[in-house]
């Protein structure tokens, strides 16, 4: 129950973009680093291009290591202006937000939110099942392709790092995610213990006092 409440506290809206932020995030923080995630195809945005009509098209890759980071304001703008805005979630690059999203139920909650608010019938058929194996492949993909190209990134936006640095980054973020899961599990366990202690104290208070020795 506490975990579900934490996940709900992470959901926000900025314009037409869905945000998943750390529970302690404040609306005044607009420059925090974020990624853009396709929650239905389980992919992370690597850059963007434009179609012949000039419409913005985000490009994604099934590897966290290949994903780009933007400020919250920029990421929300890109997600909102894309031709398929109902696919994207802006995910804060924060240890707690990252753990709650990938391993704490946030991904599933974001899918529900977008399905409920979207008018596109194609979303349901595009869902990739969320399994531990699928998420592990996403956050620890050692076969990262070089997705940078002249048409994908604007001149002032360098491509994402790939190769060995990308692998190290993936390992780091994977470790952070599992540490976040362990922290949440430990917090829940401690909460249960505290609740049991409180009930025991109430029970002891209600017991009749022993008769005094005569």
Coordinates of C-alpha atoms in Angstrom, one line a residue:
X1 CA 0.0 0.0 0.0
X2 CA 2.8 2.4 0.9
X3 CA 4.6 1.6 -2.3
X4 CA 1.5 2.3 -4.4
X5 CA 1.1 5.6 -2.7
X6 CA 4.7 6.5 -3.4
X7 CA 4.2 5.7 -7.1
X8 CA 1.1 7.8 -7.3
X9 CA 3.0 10.7 -5.8
X10 CA 5.5 10.5 -8.6
X11 CA 3.0 11.2 -11.3
X12 CA 2.6 14.7 -12.6
X13 CA 1.4 16.5 -15.7
X14 CA 3.2 19.3 -17.5
X15 CA 1.1 20.5 -20.4
X16 CA 0.4 17.3 -22.4
X17 CA 3.4 15.4 -21.1
X18 CA 3.2 12.8 -18.3
X19 CA 6.1 13.1 -15.8
X20 CA 7.4 10.5 -13.4
X21 CA 9.5 12.3 -10.7
X22 CA 10.9 11.5 -7.3
X23 CA 8.4 11.8 -4.5
X24 CA 10.3 14.7 -3.0
X25 CA 10.5 16.6 -6.3
X26 CA 9.2 20.2 -6.3
X27 CA 7.3 22.0 -9.1
X28 CA 10.0 24.7 -8.9
X29 CA 12.7 22.3 -10.1
X30 CA 12.6 22.5 -13.9
X31 CA 16.3 21.9 -14.7
X32 CA 16.6 18.4 -13.3
X33 CA 17.9 15.9 -15.8
X34 CA 15.4 13.5 -17.3
X35 CA 15.0 10.8 -20.0
X36 CA 12.0 10.1 -22.2
X37 CA 10.7 6.6 -22.2
X38 CA 8.3 4.8 -24.5
X39 CA 6.4 2.8 -21.9
X40 CA 4.6 0.6 -24.4
X41 CA 7.6 -0.5 -26.5
X42 CA 10.0 -0.4 -23.6
X43 CA 12.5 1.9 -25.3
X44 CA 14.4 5.1 -24.3
X45 CA 14.6 8.1 -26.5
X46 CA 18.0 8.7 -28.2
X47 CA 17.2 11.8 -30.2
X48 CA 14.7 13.2 -32.6
X49 CA 14.1 14.0 -36.3
X50 CA 11.3 15.5 -38.3
X51 CA 9.1 14.1 -41.0
X52 CA 8.6 15.8 -44.4
X53 CA 5.8 17.9 -43.0
X54 CA 8.1 19.2 -40.2
X55 CA 6.4 17.2 -37.5
X56 CA 8.7 16.2 -34.6
X57 CA 9.5 12.5 -34.3
X58 CA 11.3 11.1 -31.3
X59 CA 13.6 8.1 -32.0
X60 CA 14.1 5.5 -29.3
X61 CA 16.3 2.4 -28.6
X62 CA 15.8 -0.6 -26.3
X63 CA 18.7 0.3 -24.1
X64 CA 19.0 2.8 -21.2
X65 CA 22.7 3.2 -22.0
X66 CA 21.9 4.7 -25.4
X67 CA 19.3 7.1 -24.1
X68 CA 19.7 10.9 -24.1
X69 CA 19.1 13.2 -21.1
X70 CA 17.5 16.6 -21.2
X71 CA 16.4 19.2 -18.7
X72 CA 12.8 18.6 -17.4
X73 CA 11.5 21.6 -19.4
X74 CA 13.1 20.4 -22.7
X75 CA 12.1 16.7 -22.2
X76 CA 8.5 17.7 -21.5
X77 CA 8.4 19.9 -24.6
X78 CA 9.8 17.1 -26.8
X79 CA 7.3 14.6 -25.4
X80 CA 4.4 16.9 -25.9
X81 CA 5.4 18.0 -29.5
X82 CA 6.0 14.5 -30.8
X83 CA 3.5 13.1 -33.3
X84 CA 2.7 10.3 -30.8
X85 CA 2.5 12.1 -27.4
X86 CA 0.5 9.3 -25.8
X87 CA 3.5 6.9 -25.8
X88 CA 6.0 8.9 -23.8
X89 CA 6.8 9.4 -20.1
X90 CA 9.4 11.9 -18.9
X91 CA 11.4 10.1 -16.3
X92 CA 13.6 12.0 -13.8
X93 CA 17.2 10.7 -13.6
X94 CA 17.0 10.4 -9.8
X95 CA 17.9 7.3 -7.9
X96 CA 14.6 7.0 -6.1
X97 CA 12.5 7.9 -9.2
X98 CA 14.5 5.5 -11.3
X99 CA 14.0 2.6 -8.8
X100 CA 10.3 3.3 -8.3
X101 CA 9.7 3.4 -12.1
X102 CA 11.6 0.3 -13.3
X103 CA 11.2 -1.9 -10.2
X104 CA 8.5 -0.4 -8.0
X105 CA 5.5 -0.5 -10.3
X106 CA 5.8 3.0 -11.8
X107 CA 6.1 1.7 -15.4
X108 CA 2.8 -0.2 -15.1
X109 CA 1.1 2.8 -13.4
X110 CA 2.2 5.1 -16.3
X111 CA 0.9 2.6 -18.9
X112 CA -2.5 2.7 -17.1
X113 CA -2.5 6.4 -17.0
X114 CA -1.8 6.8 -20.7
X115 CA -4.2 4.1 -21.7
X116 CA -7.0 5.8 -19.7
X117 CA -6.3 9.3 -21.2
X118 CA -5.4 8.3 -24.8
X119 CA -7.9 8.1 -27.6
X120 CA -5.5 5.9 -29.7
X121 CA -6.7 2.2 -30.0
X122 CA -3.3 1.2 -31.3
X123 CA -1.6 1.5 -27.9
X124 CA -3.1 -1.7 -26.5
X125 CA -1.8 -3.7 -29.4
X126 CA 1.7 -2.2 -29.1
X127 CA 2.3 -3.2 -25.5
X128 CA 5.5 -5.1 -24.8
X129 CA 5.0 -7.4 -21.8
X130 CA 6.8 -6.2 -18.7
X131 CA 8.8 -9.1 -17.3
X132 CA 12.0 -9.0 -15.1
X133 CA 13.9 -10.4 -18.1
X134 CA 12.6 -7.6 -20.4
X135 CA 13.5 -4.8 -17.9
X136 CA 16.9 -6.3 -17.3
X137 CA 17.6 -6.4 -21.0
X138 CA 16.5 -2.8 -21.2
X139 CA 18.7 -1.5 -18.4
X140 CA 21.7 -3.8 -19.1
X141 CA 22.0 -4.1 -22.9
X142 CA 25.6 -4.8 -23.8
X143 CA 24.8 -4.6 -27.6
X144 CA 24.4 -0.8 -27.8
X145 CA 24.3 0.4 -31.4
X146 CA 25.5 3.8 -32.4
X147 CA 22.2 5.6 -33.0
X148 CA 23.8 9.0 -33.7
X149 CA 23.4 10.4 -37.2
X150 CA 23.2 13.8 -38.8
X151 CA 19.4 13.5 -39.4
X152 CA 18.7 12.4 -35.8
X153 CA 20.5 15.1 -33.8
X154 CA 20.7 18.8 -34.3
X155 CA 24.2 20.2 -34.6
X156 CA 24.2 21.6 -31.1
X157 CA 23.2 18.2 -29.5
X158 CA 26.0 15.6 -29.4
X159 CA 25.1 11.9 -29.7
X160 CA 24.7 9.7 -26.7
X161 CA 27.8 7.9 -25.5
X162 CA 28.1 4.3 -26.5
X163 CA 30.6 1.4 -26.1
X164 CA 32.5 1.0 -22.9
X165 CA 31.3 4.2 -21.2
X166 CA 27.7 3.2 -22.1
X167 CA 28.1 -0.2 -20.6
X168 CA 29.5 1.2 -17.4
X169 CA 26.6 3.6 -17.2
X170 CA 24.1 0.8 -17.7
X171 CA 25.8 -1.3 -14.9
X172 CA 25.8 1.7 -12.6
X173 CA 22.1 2.5 -13.2
X174 CA 21.2 -1.2 -12.8
X175 CA 22.9 -1.3 -9.5
X176 CA 21.1 1.8 -8.4
X177 CA 17.8 0.4 -9.4
X178 CA 18.3 -2.8 -7.4
X179 CA 19.6 -0.8 -4.4
X180 CA 16.4 1.3 -4.6
X181 CA 14.3 -1.9 -4.6
X182 CA 16.2 -3.2 -1.6
X183 CA 15.7 0.1 0.2
X184 CA 12.0 0.1 -0.5
X185 CA 11.7 -3.5 0.7
X186 CA 13.6 -2.7 3.9
X187 CA 11.5 0.4 4.5
X188 CA 8.4 -1.6 4.1
X189 CA 9.7 -4.3 6.5
X190 CA 10.6 -1.8 9.1
X191 CA 7.2 -0.2 8.7
X192 CA 5.6 -3.5 9.4
X193 CA 7.8 -4.0 12.5
X194 CA 6.9 -0.6 13.8
X195 CA 3.2 -1.3 13.3
X196 CA 3.5 -4.6 15.2
X197 CA 5.3 -2.8 18.1
X198 CA 2.6 -0.2 18.2
X199 CA -0.1 -2.8 18.4
X200 CA 1.7 -4.7 21.1
X201 CA 2.1 -1.6 23.2
X202 CA -1.7 -0.9 22.9
X203 CA -2.4 -4.5 23.9
X204 CA -0.2 -4.2 26.9
X205 CA -1.9 -0.9 27.9
X206 CA -5.3 -2.6 27.8
X207 CA -4.3 -5.6 30.0
X208 CA -5.5 -5.3 33.6
X209 CA -2.7 -4.4 36.0
X210 CA -1.6 -7.3 38.2
X211 CA -2.9 -7.4 41.8
X212 CA -0.6 -6.0 44.4
X213 CA 1.1 -8.5 46.7
X214 CA -0.7 -8.7 50.0

